[in-house]
Short mmCIF file of C-alpha atoms in Angstrom, two decimals:
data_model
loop_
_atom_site.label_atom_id
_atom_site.label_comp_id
_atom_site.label_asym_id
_atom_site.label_seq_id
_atom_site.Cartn_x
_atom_site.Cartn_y
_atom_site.Cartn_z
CA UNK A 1 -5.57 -19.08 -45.84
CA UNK A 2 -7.90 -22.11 -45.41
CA UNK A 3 -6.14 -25.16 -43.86
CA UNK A 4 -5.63 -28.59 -45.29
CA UNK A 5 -6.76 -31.56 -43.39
CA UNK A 6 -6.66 -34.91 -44.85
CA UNK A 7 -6.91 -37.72 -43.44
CA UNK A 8 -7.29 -35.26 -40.12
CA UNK A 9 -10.62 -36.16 -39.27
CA UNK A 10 -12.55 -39.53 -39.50
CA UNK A 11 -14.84 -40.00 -42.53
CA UNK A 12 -18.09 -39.07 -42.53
CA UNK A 13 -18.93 -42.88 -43.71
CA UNK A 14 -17.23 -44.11 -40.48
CA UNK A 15 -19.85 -43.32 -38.89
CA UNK A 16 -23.09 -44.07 -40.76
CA UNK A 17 -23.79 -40.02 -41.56
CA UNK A 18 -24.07 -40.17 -45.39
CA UNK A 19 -26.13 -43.68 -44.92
CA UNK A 20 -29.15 -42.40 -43.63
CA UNK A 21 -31.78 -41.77 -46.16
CA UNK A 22 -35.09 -39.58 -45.16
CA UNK A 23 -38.36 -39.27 -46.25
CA UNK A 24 -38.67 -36.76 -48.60
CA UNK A 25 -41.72 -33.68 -48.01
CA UNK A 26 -41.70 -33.34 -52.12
CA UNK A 27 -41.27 -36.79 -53.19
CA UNK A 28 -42.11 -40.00 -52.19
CA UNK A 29 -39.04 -42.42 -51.14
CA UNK A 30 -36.17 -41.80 -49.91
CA UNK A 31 -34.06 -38.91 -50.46
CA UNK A 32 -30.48 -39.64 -51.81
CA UNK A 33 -28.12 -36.92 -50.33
CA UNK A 34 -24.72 -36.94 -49.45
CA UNK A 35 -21.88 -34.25 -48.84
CA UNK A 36 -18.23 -35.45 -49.32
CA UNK A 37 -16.90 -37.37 -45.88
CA UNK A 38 -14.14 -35.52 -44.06
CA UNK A 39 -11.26 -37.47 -45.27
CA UNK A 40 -12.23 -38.94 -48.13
CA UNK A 41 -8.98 -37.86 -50.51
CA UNK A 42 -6.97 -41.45 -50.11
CA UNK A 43 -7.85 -44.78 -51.81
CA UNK A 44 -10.28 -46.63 -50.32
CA UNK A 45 -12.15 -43.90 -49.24
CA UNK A 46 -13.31 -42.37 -52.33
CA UNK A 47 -17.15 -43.01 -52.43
CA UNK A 48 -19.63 -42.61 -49.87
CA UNK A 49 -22.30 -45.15 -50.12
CA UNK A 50 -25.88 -45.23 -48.97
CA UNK A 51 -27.78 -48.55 -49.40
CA UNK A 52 -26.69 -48.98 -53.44
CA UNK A 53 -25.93 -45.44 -54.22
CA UNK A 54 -22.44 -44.43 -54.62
CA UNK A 55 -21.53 -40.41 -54.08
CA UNK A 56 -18.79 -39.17 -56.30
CA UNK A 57 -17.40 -36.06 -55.33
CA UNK A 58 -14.93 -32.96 -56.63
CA UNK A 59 -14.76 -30.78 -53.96
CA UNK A 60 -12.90 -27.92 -51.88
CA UNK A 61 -13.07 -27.69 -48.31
CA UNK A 62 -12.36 -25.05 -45.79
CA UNK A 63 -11.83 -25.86 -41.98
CA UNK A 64 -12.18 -22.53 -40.11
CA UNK A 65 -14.60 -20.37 -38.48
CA UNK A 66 -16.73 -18.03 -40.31
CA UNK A 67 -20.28 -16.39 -40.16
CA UNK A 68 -21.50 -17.12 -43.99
CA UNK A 69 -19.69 -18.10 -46.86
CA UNK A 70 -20.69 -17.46 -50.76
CA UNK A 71 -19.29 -18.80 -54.20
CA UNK A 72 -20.08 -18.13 -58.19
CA UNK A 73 -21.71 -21.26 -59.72
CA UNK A 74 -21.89 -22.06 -63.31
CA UNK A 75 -25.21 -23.45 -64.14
CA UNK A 76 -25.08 -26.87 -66.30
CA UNK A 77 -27.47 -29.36 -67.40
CA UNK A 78 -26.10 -32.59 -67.35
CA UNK A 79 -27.20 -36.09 -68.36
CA UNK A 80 -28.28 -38.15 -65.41
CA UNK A 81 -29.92 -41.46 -67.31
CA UNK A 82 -31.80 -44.18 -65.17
CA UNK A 83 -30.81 -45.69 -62.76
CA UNK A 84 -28.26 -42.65 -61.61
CA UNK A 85 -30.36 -40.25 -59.31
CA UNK A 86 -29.17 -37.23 -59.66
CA UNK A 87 -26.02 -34.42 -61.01
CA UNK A 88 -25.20 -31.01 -58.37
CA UNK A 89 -22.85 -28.51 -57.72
CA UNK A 90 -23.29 -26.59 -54.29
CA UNK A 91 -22.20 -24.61 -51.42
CA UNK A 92 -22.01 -26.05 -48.14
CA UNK A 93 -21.42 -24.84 -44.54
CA UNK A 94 -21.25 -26.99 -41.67
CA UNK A 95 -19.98 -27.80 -38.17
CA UNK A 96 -16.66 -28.83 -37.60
CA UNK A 97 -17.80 -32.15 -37.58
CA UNK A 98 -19.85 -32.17 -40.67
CA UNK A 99 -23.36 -32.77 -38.70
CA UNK A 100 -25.18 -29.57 -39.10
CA UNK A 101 -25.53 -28.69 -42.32
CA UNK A 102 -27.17 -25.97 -44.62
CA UNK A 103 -26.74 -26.46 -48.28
CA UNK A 104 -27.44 -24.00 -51.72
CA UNK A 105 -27.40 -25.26 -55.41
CA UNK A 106 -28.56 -26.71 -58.12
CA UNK A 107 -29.47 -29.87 -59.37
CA UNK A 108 -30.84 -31.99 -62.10
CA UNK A 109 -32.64 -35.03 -60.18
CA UNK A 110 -35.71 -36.53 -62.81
CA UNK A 111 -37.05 -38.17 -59.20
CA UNK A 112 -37.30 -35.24 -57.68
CA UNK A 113 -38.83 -32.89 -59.88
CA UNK A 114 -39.94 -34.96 -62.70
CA UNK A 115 -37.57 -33.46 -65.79
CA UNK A 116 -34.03 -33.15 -66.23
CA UNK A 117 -33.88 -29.42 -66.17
CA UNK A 118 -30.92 -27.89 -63.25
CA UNK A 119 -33.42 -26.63 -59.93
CA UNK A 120 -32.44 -24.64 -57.37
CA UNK A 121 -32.31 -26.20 -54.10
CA UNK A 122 -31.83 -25.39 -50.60
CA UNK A 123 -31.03 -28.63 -47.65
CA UNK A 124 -30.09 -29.22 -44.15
CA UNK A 125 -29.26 -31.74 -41.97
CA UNK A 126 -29.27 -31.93 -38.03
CA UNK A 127 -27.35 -34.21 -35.83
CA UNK A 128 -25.93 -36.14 -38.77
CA UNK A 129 -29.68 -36.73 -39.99
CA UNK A 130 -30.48 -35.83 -43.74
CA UNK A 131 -33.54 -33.68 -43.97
CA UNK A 132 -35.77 -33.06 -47.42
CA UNK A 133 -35.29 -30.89 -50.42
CA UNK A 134 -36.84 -27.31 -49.97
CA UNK A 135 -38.36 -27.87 -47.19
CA UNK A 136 -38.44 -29.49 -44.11
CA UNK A 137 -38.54 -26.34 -41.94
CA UNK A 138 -37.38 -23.99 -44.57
CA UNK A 139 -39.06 -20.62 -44.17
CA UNK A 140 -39.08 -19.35 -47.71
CA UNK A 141 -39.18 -15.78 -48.49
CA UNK A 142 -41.57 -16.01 -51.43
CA UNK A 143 -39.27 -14.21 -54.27
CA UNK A 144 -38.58 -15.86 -57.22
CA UNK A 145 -36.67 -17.95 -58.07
CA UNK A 146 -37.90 -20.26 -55.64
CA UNK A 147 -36.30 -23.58 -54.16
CA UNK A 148 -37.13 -25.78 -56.99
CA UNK A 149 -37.59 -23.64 -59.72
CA UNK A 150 -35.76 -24.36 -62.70
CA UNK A 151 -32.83 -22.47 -63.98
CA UNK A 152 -31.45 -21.81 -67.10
CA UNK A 153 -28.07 -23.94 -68.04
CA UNK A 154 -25.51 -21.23 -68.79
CA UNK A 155 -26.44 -18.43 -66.27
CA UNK A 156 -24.08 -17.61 -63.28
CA UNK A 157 -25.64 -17.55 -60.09
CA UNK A 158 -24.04 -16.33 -56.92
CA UNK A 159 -25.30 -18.13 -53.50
CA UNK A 160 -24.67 -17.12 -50.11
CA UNK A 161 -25.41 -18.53 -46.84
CA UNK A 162 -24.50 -16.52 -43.41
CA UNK A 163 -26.10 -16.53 -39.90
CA UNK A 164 -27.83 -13.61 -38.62
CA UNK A 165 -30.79 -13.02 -35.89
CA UNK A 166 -30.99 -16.49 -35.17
CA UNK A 167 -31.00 -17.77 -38.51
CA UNK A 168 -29.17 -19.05 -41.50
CA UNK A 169 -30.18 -17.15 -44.64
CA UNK A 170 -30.11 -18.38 -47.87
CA UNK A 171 -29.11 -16.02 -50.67
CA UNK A 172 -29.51 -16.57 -54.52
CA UNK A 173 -28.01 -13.37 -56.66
CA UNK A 174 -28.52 -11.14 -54.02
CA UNK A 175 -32.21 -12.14 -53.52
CA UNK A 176 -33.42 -13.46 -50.25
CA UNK A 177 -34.52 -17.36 -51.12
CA UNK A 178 -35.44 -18.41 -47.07
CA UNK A 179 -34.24 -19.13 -43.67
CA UNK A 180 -33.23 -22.18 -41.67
CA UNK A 181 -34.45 -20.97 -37.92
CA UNK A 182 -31.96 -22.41 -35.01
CA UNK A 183 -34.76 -23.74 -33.71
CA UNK A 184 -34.40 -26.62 -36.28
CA UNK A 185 -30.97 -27.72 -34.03
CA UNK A 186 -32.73 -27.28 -30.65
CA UNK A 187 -30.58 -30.26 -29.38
CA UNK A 188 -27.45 -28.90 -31.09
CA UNK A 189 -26.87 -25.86 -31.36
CA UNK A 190 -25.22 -24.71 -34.51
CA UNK A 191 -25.07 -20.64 -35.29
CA UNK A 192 -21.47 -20.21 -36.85
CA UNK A 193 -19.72 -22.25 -39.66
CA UNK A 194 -16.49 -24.77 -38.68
CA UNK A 195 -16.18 -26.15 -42.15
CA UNK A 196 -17.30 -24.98 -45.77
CA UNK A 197 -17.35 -26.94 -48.44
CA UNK A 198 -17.87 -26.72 -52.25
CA UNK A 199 -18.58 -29.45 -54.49
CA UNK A 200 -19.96 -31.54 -58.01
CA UNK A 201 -21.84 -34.77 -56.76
CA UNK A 202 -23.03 -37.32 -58.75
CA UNK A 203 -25.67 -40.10 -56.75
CA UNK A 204 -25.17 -43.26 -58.96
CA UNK A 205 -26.65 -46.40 -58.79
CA UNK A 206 -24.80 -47.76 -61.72
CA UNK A 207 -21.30 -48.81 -61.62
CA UNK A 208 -19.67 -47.45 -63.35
CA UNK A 209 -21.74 -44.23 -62.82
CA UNK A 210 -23.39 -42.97 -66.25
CA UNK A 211 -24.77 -39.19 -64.63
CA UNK A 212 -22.57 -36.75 -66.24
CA UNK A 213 -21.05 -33.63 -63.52
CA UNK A 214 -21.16 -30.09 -64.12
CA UNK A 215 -21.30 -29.99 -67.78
CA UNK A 216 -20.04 -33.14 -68.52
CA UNK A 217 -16.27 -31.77 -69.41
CA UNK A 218 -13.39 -32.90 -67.26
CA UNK A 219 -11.53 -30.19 -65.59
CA UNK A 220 -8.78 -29.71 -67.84
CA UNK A 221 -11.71 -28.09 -70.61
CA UNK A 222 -11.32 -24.82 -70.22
CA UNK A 223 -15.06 -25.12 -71.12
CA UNK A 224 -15.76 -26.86 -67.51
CA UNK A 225 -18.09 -26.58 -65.24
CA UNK A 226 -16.77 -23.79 -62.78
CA UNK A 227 -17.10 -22.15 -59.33
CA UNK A 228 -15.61 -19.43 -58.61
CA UNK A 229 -14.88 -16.45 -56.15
CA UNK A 230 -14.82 -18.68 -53.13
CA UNK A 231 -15.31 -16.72 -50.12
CA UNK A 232 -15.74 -16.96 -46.18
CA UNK A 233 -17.70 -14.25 -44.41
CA UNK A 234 -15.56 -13.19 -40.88
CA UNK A 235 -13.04 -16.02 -41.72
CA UNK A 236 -9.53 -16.39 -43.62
CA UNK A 237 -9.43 -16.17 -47.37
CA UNK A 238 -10.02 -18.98 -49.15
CA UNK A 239 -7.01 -20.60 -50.80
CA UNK A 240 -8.51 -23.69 -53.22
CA UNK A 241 -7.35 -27.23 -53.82
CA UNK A 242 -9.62 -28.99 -55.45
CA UNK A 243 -10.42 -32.98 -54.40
CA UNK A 244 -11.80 -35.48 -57.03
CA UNK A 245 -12.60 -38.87 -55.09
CA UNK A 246 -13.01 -40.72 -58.78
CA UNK A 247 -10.78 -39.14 -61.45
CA UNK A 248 -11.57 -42.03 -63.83
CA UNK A 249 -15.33 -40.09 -63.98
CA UNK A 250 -14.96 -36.62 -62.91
CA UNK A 251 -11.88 -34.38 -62.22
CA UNK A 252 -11.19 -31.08 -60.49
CA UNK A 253 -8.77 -28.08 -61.49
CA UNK A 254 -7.57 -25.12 -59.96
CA UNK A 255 -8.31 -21.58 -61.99
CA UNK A 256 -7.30 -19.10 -59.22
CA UNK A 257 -6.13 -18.77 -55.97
CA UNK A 258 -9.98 -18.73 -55.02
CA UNK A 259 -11.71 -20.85 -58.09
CA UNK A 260 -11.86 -24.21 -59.57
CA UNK A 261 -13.36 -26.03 -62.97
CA UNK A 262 -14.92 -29.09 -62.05
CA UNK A 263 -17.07 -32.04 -63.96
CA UNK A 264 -16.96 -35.25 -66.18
CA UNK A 265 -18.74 -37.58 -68.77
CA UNK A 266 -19.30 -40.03 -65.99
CA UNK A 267 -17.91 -44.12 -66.73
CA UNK A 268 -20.57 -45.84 -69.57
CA UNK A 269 -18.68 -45.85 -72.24
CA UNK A 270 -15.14 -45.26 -73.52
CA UNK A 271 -13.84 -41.89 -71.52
CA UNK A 272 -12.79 -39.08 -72.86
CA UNK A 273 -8.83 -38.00 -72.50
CA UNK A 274 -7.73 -34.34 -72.75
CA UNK A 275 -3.65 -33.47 -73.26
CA UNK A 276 -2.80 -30.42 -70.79
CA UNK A 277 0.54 -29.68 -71.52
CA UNK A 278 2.51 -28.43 -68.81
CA UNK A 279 5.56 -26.79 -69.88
CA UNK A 280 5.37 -23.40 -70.97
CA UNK A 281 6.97 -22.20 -74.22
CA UNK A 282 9.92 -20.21 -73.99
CA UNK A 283 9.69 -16.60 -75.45
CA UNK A 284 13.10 -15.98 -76.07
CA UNK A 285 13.46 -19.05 -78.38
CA UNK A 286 16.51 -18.27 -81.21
CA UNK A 287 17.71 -19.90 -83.61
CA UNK A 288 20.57 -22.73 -82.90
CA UNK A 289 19.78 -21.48 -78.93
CA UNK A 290 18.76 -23.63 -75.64
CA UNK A 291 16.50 -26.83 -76.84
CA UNK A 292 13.31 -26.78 -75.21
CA UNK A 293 11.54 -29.61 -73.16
CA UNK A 294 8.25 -29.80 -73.77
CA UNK A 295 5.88 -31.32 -70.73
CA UNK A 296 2.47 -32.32 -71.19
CA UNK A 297 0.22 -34.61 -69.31
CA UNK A 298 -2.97 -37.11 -70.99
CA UNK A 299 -6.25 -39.03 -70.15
CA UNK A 300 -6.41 -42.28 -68.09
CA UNK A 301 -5.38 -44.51 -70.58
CA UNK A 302 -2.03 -45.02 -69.63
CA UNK A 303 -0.58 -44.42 -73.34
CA UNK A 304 2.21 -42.02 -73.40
CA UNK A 305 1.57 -38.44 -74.65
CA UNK A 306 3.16 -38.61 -78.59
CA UNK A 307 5.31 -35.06 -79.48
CA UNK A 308 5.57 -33.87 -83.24
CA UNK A 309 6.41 -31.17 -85.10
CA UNK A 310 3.73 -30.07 -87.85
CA UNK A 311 4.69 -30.62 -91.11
CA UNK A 312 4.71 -27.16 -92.27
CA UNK A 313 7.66 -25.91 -89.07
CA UNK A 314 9.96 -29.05 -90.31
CA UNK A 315 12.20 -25.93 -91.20
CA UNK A 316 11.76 -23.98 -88.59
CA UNK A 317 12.31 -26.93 -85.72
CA UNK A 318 12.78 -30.40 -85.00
CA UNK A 319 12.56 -32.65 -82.13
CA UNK A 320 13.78 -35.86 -79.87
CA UNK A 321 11.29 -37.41 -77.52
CA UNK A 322 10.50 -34.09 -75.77
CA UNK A 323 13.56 -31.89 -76.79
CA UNK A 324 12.89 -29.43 -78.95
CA UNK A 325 16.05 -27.60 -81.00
CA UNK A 326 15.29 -24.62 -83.15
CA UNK A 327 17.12 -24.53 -86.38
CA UNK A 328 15.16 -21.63 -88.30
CA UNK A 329 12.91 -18.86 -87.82
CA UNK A 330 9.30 -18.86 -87.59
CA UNK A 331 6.66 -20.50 -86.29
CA UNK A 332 7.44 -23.93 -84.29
CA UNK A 333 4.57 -25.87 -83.97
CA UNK A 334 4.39 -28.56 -81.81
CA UNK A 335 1.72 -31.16 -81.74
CA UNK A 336 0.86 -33.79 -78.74
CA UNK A 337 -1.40 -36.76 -79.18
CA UNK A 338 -2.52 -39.51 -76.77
CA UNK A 339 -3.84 -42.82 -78.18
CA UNK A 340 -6.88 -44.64 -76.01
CA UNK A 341 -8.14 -48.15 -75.75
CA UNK A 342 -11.04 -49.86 -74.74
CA UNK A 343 -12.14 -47.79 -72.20
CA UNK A 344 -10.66 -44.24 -73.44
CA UNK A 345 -10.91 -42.58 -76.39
CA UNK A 346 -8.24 -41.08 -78.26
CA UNK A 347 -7.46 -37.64 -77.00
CA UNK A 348 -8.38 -34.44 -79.18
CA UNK A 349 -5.06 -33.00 -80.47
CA UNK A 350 -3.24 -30.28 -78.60
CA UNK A 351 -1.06 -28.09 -80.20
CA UNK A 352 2.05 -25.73 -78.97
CA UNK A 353 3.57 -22.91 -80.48
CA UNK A 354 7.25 -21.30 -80.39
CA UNK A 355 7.88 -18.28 -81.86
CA UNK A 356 11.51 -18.56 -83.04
CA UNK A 357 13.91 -15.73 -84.25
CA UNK A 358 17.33 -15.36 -84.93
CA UNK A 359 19.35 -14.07 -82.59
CA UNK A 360 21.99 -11.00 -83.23
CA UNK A 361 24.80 -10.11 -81.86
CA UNK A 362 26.40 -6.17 -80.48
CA UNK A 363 30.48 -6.16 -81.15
CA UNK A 364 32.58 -3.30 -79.87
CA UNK A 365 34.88 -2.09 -82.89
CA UNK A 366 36.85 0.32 -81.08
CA UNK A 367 39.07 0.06 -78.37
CA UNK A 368 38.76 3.13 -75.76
CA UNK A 369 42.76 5.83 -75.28
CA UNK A 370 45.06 4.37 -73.72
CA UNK A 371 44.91 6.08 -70.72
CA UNK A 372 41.78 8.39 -70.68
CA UNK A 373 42.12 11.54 -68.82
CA UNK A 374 39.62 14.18 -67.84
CA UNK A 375 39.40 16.90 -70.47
CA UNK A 376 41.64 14.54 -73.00
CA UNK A 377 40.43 13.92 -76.33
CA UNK A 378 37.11 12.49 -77.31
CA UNK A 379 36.56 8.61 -78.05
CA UNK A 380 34.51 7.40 -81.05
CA UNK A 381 32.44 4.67 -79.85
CA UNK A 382 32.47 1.95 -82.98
CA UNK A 383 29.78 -1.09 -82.87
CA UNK A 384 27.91 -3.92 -84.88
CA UNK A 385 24.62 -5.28 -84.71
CA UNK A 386 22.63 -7.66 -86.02
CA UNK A 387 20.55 -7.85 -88.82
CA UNK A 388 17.37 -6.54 -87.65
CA UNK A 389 17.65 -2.96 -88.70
CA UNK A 390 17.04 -1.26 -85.87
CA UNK A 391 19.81 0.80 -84.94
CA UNK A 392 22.32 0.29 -82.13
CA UNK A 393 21.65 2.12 -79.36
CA UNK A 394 24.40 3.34 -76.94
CA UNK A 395 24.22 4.63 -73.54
CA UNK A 396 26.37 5.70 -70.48
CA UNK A 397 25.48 3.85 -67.03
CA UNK A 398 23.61 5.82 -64.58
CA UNK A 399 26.85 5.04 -62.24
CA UNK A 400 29.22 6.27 -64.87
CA UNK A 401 27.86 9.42 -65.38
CA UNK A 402 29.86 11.56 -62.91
CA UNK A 403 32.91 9.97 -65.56
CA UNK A 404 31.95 10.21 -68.94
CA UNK A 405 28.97 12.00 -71.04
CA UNK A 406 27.90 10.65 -74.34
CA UNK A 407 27.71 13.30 -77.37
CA UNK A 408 25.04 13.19 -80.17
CA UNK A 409 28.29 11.98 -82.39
CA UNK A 410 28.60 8.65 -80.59
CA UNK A 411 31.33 10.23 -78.56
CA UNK A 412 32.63 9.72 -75.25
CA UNK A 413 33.72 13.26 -73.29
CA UNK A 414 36.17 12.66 -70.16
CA UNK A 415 34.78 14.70 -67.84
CA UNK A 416 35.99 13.86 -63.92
CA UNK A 417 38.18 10.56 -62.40
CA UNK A 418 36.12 7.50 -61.73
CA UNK A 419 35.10 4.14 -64.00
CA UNK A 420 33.07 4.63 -67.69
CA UNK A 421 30.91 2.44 -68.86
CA UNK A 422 29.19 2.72 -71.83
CA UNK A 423 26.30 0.02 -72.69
CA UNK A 424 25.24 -0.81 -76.27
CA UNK A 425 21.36 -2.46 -77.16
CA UNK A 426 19.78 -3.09 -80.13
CA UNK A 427 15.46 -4.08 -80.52
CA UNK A 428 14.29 -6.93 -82.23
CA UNK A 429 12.10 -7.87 -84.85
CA UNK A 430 9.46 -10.52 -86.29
CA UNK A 431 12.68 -12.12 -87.21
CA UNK A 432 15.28 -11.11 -85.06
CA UNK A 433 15.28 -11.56 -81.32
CA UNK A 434 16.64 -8.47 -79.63
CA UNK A 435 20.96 -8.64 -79.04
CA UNK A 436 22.27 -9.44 -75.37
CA UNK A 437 22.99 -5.86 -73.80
CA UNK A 438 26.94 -5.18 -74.12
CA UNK A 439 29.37 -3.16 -71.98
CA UNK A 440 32.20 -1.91 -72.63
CA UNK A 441 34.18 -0.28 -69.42
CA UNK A 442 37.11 1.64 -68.43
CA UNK A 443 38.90 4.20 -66.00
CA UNK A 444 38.86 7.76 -66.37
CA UNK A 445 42.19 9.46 -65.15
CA UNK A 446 42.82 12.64 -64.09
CA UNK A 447 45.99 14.57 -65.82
#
């Protein structure tokens, strides 16, 4: 499992490391890079800065040991409008102290490559010291797709970086994109990872920032930006919890133990809100039975979350607040809205559903012999069910058997000393919830 650590480690931005902008081999200017500072989940320490530029990050992190490390990237295309720089999701692994630094991914950056299609990059930095996009002592393997080549928004790309022969290889879908030689960290030297991380980053120079992440959904869209099958090479499995330094612009979710939907519209304009709800319905809801609570969370606004019941399951349910009591069968239907203001927009609707049934009920009509004794007379086993009409079905416990043997006729032979007990069911329906298993027990004598 990977290990959590914040507020571990000091920041990144402490120490100048994500301040530091480079000259760029494909662009004039400086390059505007960042990875997310070590420590950077608590207030105040939510943005790393360089000059003007503000770095908002979602993120997972792993702090261990490992030889490569991999992850399955969704491709987006989001907006990143003047003066934002650029929009990325990649895969990063680095030394334990976040100084040396090989990076995979794509972007959208209009500075860099002059459009605002995603590219796939490769990056590295040495001693703390940003290096260029693509190339800077990159050794490229000359398969396509190249670093810097477009790709196309929608296609799932799998990148992989691991160190072998005195190298870190890059790998895009299987394909060999280049190497970083060691060489590169002659002073350093770095040849195994101490911390992987993978991220959304958004370089803004407007505040708030206007670039959109990942596709431009928040987390909570199932139709996210994602990353998934997060993996360490020679190193513990990867267990994620996702990190989103500014939740008011981009938010991170958890899929799986080992995957995470990332992304946001960014802060010009009012924001988007999105009701999750949180409680799961119950599937043994029956008529006049337990009331449900119903638990959902909203957007940023601060208004509460707003619980109805849709005007065509008024028969079927009703509801206080959050509690939910079921007064006919059918379909409950529960709807949540969220109201915004100035700076949020009213949340789409969200709706719940409850499948509710009536609930039956198995009655013993006979009484067993006073008495029972082995070889004595049969007993007629008498019950009632619901209204389902599916039969009531009787059985003799596995325990009981050595006692008492059910006959085709629904009756109970005495057939050695010990305890009987015979257990009555009856199925369901669309309408009818299955009955509570009965028992009905006694003691076998012998003459």
């Amino acid at each position: 499992m990977t290990r959590r650590f914040a507020g571990l480690l000091t920041g990144l931005l402490v120490f100048g490391w994500l301040a530091m902008p480079a000259a760029s081999a494909n662009r004039a200017g400086p390059v505007v890079k960042g990875t997310p500072p070590i420590g950077a989940e608590s207030a105040g320490q939510t943005t790393a800065q360089s000059g003007t530029t503000t770095y908002h990050y979602v993120y997972d992190r792993s702090l261990a040991t490992a030889s490569g490390a991999a992850a399955e990237f969704v491709v987006a295309d989001p907006a990143v409008p003047a003066p934002d720089l650029h929009s990325l999701a990649e895969l990063s692994v680095e030394s334990a102290d976040g100084r040396q630094i090989v990076e995979v991914g794509w972007t959208v950056d209009p500075g860099q490559f002059g459009d605002t299609l995603p590219h796939l990059f490769v990056y590295h930095w040495v001693d703390g010291q940003p290096s260029c996009y693509n190339a800077c002592g990159f050794v490229p393997s000359g398969l396509d797709p190249a670093p810097g080549a477009p790709l196309t928004p929608g296609t799932v790309h799998t990148f992989k970086v691991n160190h072998a022969g005195g190298r870190w290889q890059v790998i895009n879908n299987g394909i060999r994109v280049g190497y970083f030689p060691d060489t590169l960290w002659s002073t350093t030297p770095f040849t195994s990872i101490g911390l992987t991380q993978w991220f959304g980053e958004v370089a803004a120079t407007a505040s708030p920032p206007c670039a959109q992440m990942g596709n431009g959904l928040l987390a909570a869209d199932p139709s996210a930006a994602a990353i998934r099958h997060l993996r360490l090479f020679n190193g513990p499995t990867v267990d994620t919890a996702p990190v989103q330094t500014d939740p008011s612009y981009y938010t991170g979710k958890r899929t799986a133990p080992n995957g995470m939907r990332f992304g946001g519209p960014g802060g010009c304009g009012p924001q988007p809100q999105m009701i999750e709800f949180e409680s799961s319905p119950p599937g043994d809801a029956t008529v006049g039975g337990a009331p449900y609570t119903v638990v959902a969370s909203g957007g940023g606004s601060g208004n509460p979350v707003v619980f109805k019941i849709a005007d065509n399951a008024e028969s079927v349910c009703t509801i206080a607040v959050d509690s939910v009591s079921f007064i006919g069968p059918g379909r409950c239907e529960i709807d949540a809205s969220q109201a915004g203001n100035p700076a949020f927009t009213d949340a789409a609707p969200a709706r719940q559903i409850v499948h509710v049934r009536i609930p039956q009920t198995i009655t013993f009509l006979s009484a067993p012999p006073h008495r029972p004794h082995v070889g004595g007379h049969r007993y007629k086993v008498v019950v009632s069910g619901g209204q389902s009409g599916k039969p009531v079905k009787l059985s003799v416990g596995h325990r009981a058997r050595s006692a008492c043997a059910l006959h085709h006729t629904r009756r109970i032979d005495f057939i050695d000393k010990g305890t009987c007990t015979i257990r009555a069911s009856q199925a369901g329906s669309a309408t009818y919830a299955p009955a509570d298993r009965v028992r009905q027990r006694f003691v076998v004598h012998r003459r």
